[in-house]
Coordinates of C-alpha atoms and ligand atoms in Angstrom, one line a residue:
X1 CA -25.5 21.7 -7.1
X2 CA -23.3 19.2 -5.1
X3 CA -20.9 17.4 -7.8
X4 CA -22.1 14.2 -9.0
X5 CA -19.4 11.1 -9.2
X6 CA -19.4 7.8 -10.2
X7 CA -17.8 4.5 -10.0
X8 CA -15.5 3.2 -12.6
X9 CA -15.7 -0.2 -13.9
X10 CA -15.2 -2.2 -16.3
X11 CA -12.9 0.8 -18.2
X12 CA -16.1 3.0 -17.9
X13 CA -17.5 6.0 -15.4
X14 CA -20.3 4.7 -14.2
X15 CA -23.5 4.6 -11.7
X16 CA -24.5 2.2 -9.5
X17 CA -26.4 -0.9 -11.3
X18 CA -29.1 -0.3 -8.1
X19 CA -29.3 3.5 -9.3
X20 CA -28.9 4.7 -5.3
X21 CA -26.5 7.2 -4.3
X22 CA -25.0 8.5 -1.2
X23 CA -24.1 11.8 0.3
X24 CA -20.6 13.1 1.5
X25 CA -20.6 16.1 4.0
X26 CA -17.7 18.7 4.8
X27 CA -17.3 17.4 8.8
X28 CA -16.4 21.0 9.3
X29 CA -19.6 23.2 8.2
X30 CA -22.0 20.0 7.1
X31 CA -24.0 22.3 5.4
X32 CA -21.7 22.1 2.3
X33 CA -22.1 19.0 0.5
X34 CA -18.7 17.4 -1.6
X35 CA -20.3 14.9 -3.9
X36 CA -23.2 12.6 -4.4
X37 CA -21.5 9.1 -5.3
X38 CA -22.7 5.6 -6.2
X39 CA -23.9 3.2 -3.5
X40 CA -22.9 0.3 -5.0
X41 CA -23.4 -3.4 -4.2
X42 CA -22.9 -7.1 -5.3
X43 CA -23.8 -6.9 -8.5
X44 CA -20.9 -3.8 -9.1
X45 CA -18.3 -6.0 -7.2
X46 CA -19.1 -8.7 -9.7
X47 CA -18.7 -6.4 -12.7
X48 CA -15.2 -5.2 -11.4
X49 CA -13.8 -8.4 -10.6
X50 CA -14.9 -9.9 -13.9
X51 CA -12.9 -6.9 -15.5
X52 CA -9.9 -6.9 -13.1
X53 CA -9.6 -10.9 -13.8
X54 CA -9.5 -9.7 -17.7
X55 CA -6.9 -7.4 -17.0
X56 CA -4.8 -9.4 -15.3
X57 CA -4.3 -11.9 -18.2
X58 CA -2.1 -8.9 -20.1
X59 CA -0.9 -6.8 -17.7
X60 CA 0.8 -9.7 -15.6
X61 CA 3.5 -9.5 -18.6
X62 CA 4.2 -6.4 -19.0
X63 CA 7.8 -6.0 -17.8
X64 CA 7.4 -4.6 -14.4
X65 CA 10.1 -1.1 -15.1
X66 CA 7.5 -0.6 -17.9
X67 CA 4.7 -0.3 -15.2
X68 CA 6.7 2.2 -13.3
X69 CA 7.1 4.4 -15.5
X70 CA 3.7 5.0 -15.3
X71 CA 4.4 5.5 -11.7
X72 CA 5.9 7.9 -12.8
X73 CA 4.5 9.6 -14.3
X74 CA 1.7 9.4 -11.6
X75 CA 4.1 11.0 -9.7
X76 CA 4.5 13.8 -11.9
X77 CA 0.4 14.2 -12.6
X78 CA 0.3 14.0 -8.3
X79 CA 3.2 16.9 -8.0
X80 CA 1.0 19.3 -10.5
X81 CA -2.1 18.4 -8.4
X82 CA -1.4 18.6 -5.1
X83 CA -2.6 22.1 -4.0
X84 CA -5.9 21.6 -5.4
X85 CA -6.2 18.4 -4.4
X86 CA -5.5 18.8 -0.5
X87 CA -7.6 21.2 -0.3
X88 CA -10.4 18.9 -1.5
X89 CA -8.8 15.8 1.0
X90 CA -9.4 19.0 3.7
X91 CA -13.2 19.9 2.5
X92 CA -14.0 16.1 2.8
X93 CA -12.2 14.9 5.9
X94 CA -11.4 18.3 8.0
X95 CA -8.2 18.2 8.8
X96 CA -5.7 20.6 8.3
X97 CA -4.0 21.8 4.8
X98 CA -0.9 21.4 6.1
X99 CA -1.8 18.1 7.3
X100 CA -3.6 17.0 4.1
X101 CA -0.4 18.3 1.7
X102 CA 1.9 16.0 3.9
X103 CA -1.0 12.6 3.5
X104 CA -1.0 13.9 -0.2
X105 CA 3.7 13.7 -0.2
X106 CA 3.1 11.0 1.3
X107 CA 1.0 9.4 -1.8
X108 CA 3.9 10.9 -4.2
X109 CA 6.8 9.4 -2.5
X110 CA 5.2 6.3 -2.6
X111 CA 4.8 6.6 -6.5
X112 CA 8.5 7.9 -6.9
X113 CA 9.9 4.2 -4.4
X114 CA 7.6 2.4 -6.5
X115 CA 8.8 4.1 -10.4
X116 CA 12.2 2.7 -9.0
X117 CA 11.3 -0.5 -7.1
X118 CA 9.7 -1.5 -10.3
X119 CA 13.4 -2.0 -11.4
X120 CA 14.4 -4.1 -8.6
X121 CA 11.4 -6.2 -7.3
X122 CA 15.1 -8.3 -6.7
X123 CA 14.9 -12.3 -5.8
X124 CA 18.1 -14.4 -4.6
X125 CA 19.0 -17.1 -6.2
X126 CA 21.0 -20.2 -4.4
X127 CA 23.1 -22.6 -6.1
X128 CA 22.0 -25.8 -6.9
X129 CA 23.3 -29.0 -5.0
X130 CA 23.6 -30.4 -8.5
X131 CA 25.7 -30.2 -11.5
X132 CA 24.6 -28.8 -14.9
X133 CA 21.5 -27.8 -13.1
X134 CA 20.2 -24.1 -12.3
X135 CA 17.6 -22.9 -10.2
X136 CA 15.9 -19.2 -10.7
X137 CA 13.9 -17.7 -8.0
X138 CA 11.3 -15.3 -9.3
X139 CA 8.4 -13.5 -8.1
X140 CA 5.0 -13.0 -9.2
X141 CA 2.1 -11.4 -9.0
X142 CA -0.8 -13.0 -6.9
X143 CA -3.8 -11.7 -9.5
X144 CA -6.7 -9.2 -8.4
X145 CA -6.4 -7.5 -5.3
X146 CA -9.3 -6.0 -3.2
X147 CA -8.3 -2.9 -1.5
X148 CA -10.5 -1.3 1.2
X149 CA -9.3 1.9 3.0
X150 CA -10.1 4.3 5.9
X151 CA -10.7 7.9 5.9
X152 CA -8.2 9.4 7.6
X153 CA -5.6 9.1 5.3
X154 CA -7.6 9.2 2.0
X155 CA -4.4 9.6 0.0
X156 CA -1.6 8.0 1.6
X157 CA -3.1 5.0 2.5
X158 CA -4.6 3.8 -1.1
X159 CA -1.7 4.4 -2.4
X160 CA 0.7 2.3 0.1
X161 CA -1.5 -0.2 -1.1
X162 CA -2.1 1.0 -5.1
X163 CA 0.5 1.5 -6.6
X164 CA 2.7 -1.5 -5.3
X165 CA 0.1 -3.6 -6.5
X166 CA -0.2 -2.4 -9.9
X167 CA 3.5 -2.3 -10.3
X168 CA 4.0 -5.7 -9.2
X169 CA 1.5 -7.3 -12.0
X170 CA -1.4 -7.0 -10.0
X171 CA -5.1 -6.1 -11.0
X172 CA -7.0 -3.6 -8.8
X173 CA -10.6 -3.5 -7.0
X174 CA -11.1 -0.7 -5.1
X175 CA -13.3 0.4 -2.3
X176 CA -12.4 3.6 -0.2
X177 CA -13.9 4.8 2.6
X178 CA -17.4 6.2 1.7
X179 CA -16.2 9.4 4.2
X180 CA -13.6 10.1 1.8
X181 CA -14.6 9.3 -1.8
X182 CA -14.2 12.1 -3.7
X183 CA -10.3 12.1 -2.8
X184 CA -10.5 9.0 -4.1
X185 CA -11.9 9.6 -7.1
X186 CA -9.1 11.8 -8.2
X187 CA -6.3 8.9 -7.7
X188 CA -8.3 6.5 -9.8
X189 CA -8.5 9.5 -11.9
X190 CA -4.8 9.9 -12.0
X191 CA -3.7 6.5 -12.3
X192 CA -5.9 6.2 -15.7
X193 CA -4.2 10.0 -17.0
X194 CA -0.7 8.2 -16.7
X195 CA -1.9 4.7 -18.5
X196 CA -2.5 2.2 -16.4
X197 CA -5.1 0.0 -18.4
X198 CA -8.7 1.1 -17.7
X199 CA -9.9 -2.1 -17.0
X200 CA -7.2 -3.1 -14.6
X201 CA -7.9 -0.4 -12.4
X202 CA -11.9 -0.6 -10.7
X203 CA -13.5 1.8 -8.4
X204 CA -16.8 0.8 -6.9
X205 CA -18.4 3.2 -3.9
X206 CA -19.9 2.2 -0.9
X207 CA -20.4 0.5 2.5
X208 CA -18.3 -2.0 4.1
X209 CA -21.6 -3.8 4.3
X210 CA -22.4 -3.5 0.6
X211 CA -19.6 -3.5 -0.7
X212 CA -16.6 -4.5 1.5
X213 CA -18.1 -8.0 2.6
X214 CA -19.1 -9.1 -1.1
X215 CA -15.1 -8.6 -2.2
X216 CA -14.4 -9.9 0.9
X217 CA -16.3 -13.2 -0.1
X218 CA -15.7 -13.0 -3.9
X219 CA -13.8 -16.1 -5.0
X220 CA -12.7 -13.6 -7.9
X221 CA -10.2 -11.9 -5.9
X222 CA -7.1 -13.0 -4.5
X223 CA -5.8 -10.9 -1.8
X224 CA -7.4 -8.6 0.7
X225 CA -5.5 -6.1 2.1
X226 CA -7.3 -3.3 4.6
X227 CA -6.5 -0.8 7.2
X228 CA -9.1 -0.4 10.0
X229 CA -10.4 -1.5 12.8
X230 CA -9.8 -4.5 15.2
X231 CA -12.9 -6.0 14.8
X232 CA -13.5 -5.3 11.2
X233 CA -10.1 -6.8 10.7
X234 CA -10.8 -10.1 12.3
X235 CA -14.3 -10.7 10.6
X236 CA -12.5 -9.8 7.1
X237 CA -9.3 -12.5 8.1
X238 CA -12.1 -14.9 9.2
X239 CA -13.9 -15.3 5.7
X240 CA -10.6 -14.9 3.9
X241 CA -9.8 -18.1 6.1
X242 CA -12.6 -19.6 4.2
X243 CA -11.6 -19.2 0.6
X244 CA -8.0 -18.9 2.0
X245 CA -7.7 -15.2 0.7
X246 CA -4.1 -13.6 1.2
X247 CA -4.8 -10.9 3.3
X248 CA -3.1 -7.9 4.6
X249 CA -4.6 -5.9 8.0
X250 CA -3.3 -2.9 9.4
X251 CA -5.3 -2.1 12.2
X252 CA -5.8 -0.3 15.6
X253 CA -3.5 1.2 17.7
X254 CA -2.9 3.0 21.3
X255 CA 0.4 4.0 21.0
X256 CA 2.1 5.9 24.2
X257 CA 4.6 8.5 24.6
X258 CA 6.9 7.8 27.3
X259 CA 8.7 11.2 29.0
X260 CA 11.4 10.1 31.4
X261 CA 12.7 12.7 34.3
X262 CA 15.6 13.3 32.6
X263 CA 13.8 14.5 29.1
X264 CA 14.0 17.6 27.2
X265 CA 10.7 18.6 28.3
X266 CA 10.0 21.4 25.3
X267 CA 10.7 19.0 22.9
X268 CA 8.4 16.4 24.5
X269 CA 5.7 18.6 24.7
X270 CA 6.0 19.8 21.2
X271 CA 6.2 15.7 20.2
X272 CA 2.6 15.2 22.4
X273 CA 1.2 18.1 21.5
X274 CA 1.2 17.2 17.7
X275 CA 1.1 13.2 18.2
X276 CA -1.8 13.7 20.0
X277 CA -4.0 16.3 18.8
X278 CA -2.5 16.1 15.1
X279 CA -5.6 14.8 12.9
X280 CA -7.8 15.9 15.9
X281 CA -6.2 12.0 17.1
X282 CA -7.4 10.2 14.3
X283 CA -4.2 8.4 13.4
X284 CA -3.6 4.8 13.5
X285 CA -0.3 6.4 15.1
X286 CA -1.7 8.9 17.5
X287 CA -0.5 9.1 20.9
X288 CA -3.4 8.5 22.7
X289 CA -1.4 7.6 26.0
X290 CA 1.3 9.6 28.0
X291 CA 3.2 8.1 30.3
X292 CA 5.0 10.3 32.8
X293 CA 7.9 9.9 35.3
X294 CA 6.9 10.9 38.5
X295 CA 9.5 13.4 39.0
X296 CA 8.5 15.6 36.0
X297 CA 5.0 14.6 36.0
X298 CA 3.4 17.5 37.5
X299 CA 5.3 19.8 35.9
X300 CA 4.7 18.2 32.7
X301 CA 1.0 17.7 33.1
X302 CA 0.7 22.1 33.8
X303 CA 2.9 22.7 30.1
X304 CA 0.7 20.6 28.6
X305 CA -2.6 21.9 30.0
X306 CA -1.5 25.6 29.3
X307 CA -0.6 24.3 25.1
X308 CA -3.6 22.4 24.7
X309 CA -5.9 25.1 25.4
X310 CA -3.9 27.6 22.8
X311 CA -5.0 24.9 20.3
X312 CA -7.2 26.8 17.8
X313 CA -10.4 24.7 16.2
X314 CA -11.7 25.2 13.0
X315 CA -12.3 24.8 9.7
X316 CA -8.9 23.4 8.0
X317 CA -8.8 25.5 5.5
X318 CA -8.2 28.4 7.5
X319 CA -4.4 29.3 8.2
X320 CA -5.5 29.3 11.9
X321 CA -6.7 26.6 12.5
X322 CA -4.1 23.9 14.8
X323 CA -7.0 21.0 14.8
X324 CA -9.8 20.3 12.6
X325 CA -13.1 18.5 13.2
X326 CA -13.9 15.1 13.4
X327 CA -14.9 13.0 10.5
X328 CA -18.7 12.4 11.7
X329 CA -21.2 12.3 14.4
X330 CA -20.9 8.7 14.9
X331 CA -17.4 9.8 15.5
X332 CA -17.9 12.6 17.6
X333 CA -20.3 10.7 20.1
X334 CA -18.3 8.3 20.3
X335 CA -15.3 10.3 21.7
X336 CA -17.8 11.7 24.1
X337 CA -19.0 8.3 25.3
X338 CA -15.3 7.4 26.4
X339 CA -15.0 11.1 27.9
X340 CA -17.9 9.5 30.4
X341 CA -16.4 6.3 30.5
X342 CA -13.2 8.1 31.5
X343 CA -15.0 10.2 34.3
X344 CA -16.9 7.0 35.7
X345 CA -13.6 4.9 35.8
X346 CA -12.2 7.5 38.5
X347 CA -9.7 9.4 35.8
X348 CA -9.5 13.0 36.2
X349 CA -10.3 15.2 33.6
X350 CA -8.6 18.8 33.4
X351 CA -9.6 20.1 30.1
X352 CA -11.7 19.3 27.2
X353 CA -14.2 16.6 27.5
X354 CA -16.9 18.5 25.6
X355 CA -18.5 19.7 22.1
X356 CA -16.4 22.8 21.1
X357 CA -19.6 24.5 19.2
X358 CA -19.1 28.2 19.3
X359 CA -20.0 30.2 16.3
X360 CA -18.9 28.8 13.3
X361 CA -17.8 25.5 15.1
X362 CA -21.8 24.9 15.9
X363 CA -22.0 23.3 11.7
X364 CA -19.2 20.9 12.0
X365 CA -18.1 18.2 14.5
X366 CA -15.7 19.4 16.7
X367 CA -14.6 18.3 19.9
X368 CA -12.4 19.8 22.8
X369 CA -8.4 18.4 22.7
X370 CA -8.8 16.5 26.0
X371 CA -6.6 15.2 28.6
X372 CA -7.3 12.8 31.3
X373 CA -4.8 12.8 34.6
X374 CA -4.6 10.1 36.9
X375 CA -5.4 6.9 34.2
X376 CA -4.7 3.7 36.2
X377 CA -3.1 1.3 34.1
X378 CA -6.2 -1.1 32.8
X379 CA -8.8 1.5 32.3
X380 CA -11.0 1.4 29.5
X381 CA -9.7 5.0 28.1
X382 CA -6.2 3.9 29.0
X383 CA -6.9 0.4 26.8
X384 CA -9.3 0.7 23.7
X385 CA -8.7 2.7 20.4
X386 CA -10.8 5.8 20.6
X387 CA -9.8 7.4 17.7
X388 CA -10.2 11.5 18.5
X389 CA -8.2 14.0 20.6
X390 CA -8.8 12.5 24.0
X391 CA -5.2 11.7 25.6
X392 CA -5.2 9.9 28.3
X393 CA -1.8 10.3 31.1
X394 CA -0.3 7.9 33.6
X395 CA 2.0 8.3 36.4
X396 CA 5.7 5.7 36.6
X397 CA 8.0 5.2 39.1
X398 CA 11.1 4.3 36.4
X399 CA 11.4 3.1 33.2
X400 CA 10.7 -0.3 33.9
X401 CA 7.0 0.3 34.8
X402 CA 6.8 3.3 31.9
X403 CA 7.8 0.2 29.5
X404 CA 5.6 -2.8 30.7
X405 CA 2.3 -0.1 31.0
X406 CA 3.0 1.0 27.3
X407 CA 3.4 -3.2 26.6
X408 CA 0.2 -4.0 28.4
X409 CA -2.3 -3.4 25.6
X410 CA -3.6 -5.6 22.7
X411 CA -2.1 -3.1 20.4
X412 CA 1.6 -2.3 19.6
X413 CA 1.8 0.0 16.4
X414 CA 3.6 3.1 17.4
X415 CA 5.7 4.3 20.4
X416 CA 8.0 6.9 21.5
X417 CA 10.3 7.7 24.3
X418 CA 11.6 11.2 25.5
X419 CA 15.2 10.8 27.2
X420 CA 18.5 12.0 26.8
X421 CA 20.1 8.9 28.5
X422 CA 21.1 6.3 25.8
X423 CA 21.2 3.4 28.2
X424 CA 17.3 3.6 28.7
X425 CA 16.5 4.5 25.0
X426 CA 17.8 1.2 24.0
X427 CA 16.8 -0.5 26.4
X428 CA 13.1 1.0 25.2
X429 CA 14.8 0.4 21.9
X430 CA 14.8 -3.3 22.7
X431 CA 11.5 -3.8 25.1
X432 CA 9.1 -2.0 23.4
X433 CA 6.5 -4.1 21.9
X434 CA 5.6 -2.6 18.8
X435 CA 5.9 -2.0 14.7
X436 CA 7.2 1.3 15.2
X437 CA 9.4 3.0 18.1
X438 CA 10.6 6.7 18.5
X439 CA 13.5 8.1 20.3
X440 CA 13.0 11.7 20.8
X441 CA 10.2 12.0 18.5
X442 CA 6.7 11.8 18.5
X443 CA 4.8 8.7 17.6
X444 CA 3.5 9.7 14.2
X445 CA 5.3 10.6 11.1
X446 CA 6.2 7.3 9.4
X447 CA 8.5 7.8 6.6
X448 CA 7.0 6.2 3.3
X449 CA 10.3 3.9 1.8
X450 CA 10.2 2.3 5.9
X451 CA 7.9 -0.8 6.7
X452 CA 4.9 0.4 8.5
X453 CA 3.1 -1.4 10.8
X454 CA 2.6 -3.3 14.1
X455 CA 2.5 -6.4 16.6
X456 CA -0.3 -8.3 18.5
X457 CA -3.6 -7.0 17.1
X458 CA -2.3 -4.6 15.4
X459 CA -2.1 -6.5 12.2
X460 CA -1.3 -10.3 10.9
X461 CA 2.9 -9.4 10.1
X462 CA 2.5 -7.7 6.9
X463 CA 4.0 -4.3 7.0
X464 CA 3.8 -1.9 4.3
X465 CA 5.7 1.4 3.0
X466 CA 9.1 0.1 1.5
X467 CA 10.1 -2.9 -0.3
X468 CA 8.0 -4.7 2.7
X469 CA 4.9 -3.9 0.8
X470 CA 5.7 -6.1 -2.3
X471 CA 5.8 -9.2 -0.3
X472 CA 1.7 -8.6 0.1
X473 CA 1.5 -8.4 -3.4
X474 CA 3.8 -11.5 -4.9
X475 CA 4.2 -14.8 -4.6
X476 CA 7.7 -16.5 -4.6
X477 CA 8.2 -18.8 -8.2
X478 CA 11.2 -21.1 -8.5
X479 CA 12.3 -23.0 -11.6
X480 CA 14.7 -25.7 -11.8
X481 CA 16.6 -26.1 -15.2
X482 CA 18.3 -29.4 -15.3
X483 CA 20.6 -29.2 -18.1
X484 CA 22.7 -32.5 -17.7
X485 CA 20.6 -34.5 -19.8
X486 CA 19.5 -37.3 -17.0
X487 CA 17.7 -37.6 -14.3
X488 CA 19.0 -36.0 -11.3
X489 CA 17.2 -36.6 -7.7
X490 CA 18.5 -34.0 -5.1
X491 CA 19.1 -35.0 -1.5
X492 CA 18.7 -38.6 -2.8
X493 CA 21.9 -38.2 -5.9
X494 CA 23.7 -35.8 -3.2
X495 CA 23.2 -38.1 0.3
X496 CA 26.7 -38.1 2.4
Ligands
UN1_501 C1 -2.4 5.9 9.8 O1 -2.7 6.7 10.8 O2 -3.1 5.0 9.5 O3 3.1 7.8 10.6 C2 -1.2 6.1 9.0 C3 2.2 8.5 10.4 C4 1.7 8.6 8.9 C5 0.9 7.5 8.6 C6 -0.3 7.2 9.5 N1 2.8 8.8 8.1 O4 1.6 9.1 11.2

């Protein structure tokens, strides 16, 4: 019997008001089935606005070191449960333990910068122009807060957006991924174990389309903040626009890794080798593009071929196992459709490029670490966000042209250079259009207490991680105390 969960609203476990439930598969042996959850809609997003709104009216004033420690002690609840819960976040997404334990640190670090944030949350305050006058900048919470998450960081991500929330005055509705809902489940779980107030905290299940779009439109909630897709992005910052919603986006990327001649090659092929195939590519951060120096290129290009095919599938559970499946079908074709789009455009492709379905592989969606040679700048595969282990690799004369083909895409999240010459790592340093650069270092592995995030269509100039995240989630309040006893007019009283 597949475990049953529900949504929790209102400061109650709860079905759907419809009744209608959905399914969530393991993506590596779909046979095994994680939950059966709630398939909410409006009428749930209604409920759980209504209660957040409550919420809101008391928590707002509790002193904000009062609401972390409750961080913390989320942090200490996360700590006991983070072996059993990875290996859920693995059963329910696929990838690796490993990979799970470091999305799940990532969740607890984020609770520890926000138990002690919650003691700075610091403003500046000017003097005033003016005598016997004072004037105190504060900040404060914006109200309730609709968060909406992907899959492939079921942990981290919820709680980049979570926890600062909550410990900024905020009141939460929640909608994760309906991929990864059981993971979760157990955060909301968590947060109410270490006493945040029931009702400030909601969890409602579903669709983007049935449940995403009506706390998108809900004049009930105050800010949006997502991480996704391009297009989802823009259709969530349009009807925001509407109702003039704060809203935070974090979306696509197609980051690069740039290897110049003069490159420790071993360590660059360690940094691709994980960037790319790391979350079988299913990072916002994922190297999806390499760009080579045409001295070291060939040699390069035979390292990496000979690595990539020592990549072991399977489930990620298994000690074994270097690269998981992907998170559905949908998923899975659609990395194969840009594996023909790739061939048709003229790139070459030297390994991968196909179903990987023997033996126990045939029950899960896997899919061949792939590399393309010979990308021309401008391709499709070279250009748009595929989102699986398909890497795509370019040839440069210097690193003028390395830097303006990693500029030349609507994206600019992460990057990374390979060089041991420090005039061209800061000139990269510099140039580099992008959120997030790497010297020497692959392009994923953001640290947690650093803002995270990117340029052009990657977002809309939020970042969070860090104290950066608390500007999403407050709004700046000044009061002027004028304690002279008579009417004072600045720039008019103080005019040269
Ligand atoms: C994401 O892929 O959306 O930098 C987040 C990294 C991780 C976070 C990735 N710490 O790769």
């Amino acid at each position: 019997m597949a475990d049953r969960y529900l949504n929790f609203i209102d400061g109650e476990w709860c079905e759907a008001a419809s009744g209608k439930t959905f399914e969530n598969r393991n993506p590596a042996n779909w046979d095994e089935v994680i939950g059966v959850f709630p398939l909410s809609g409006r009428e749930d997003v209604d409920r759980a606005v209504k209660s957040a709104r409550e919420a809101f009216r008391e928590w707002r004033l509790v002193p904000a070191p009062q609401r972390g420690r409750i961080m913390r002690k989320v942090a200490d609840i996360m700590i006991e449960r983070k072996e059993e819960i990875a290996r859920l976040m693995t059963r329910e997404m696929g990838k690796v333990l490993l990979e799970t334990r470091g999305d799940f640190q990532e969740g607890i670090d984020t609770a520890v910068y926000a138990t002690g944030y919650s003691r700075m949350l610091f403003a500046e305050n000017p003097p005033s122009e003016l005598p016997d006058k004072m004037g105190i900048v504060t900040r404060v919470p914006i109200g309730v807060v609709g968060v909406i998450t992907p899959w492939n960081f079921p942990m981290a991500i919820p709680t980049w957006k979570i926890f600062p929330a909550l410990v900024s005055g905020n009141t939460v509705v929640f909608k994760p991924a309906s991929d990864t809902p059981a993971t979760a489940t157990k955060l909301v779980e968590i947060l109410l174990e270490a006493g945040v107030p029931p009702k400030a905290i909601n969890l409602v299940h579903g669709t983007g389309s049935t449940v995403g779009v009506p706390m998108v439109e809900h004049p009930g909630i105050d800010v949006i903040t997502f991480t996704g897709s391009v297009p989802v992005g823009r259709s969530i910052a349009e009807a925001c626009g509407r109702t003039l919603k704060r809203v935070s986006l974090e979306l696509g990327g197609k980051n690069a890794q740039i290897v110049l001649n003069d490159a420790n090659l071993d360590l660059a092929l360690e940094g691709v080798l994980w960037g790319a195939f790391g979350t079988t590519g299913q990072r916002c951060t994922a190297t999806s593009r390499l760009i080579l120096q045409e001295g070291i290129h060939d040699r390069f290009v035979d390292m990496l071929v000979e690595a990539t095919k020592k990549l072991k599938l399977g489930d990620g559970l298994l000690p074994s196992t270097d690269v998981g499946p992907l998170i559905n079908e949908k998923a899975r074709e659609k990395v194969h459709r840009y594996v023909q789009i790739g061939k048709d455009e003229g790139a070459r492709l030297i390994t991968g490029g196909e179903f990987a379905t023997d033996g126990e592989l045939s029950r899960g969606w896997f899919y061949k670490p792939t590399i393309f040679v010979d990308v021309k700048p401008g391709m499709r595969i070279e250009q748009e966000e595929i989102f699986g282990p398909v890497l795509s690799v370019i040839k440069v004369k210097d690193l003028d042209e390395a830097i303006a083909v990693l500029n030349d895409t609507e994206y600019g999240l992460s990057s990374s250079i390979y060089t041991q010459d420090v005039n061209a790592a800061f000139r990269a340093m510099r140039d580099i259009e992008a959120g997030i650069t790497y010297v020497n270092g692959p392009t994923i592995g953001a640290e947690a207490h650093f803002p995270f995030g990117g340029v052009k269509n990657t977002g809309n100039g939020h970042r969070e991680g860090g104290w950066t995240a608390y500007d999403i989630f407050t709004e700046w309040k000044v009061v002027y105390v004028d304690y002279s006893g008579k009417l004072q007019r600045a720039q008019i009283d103080n005019a040269e």
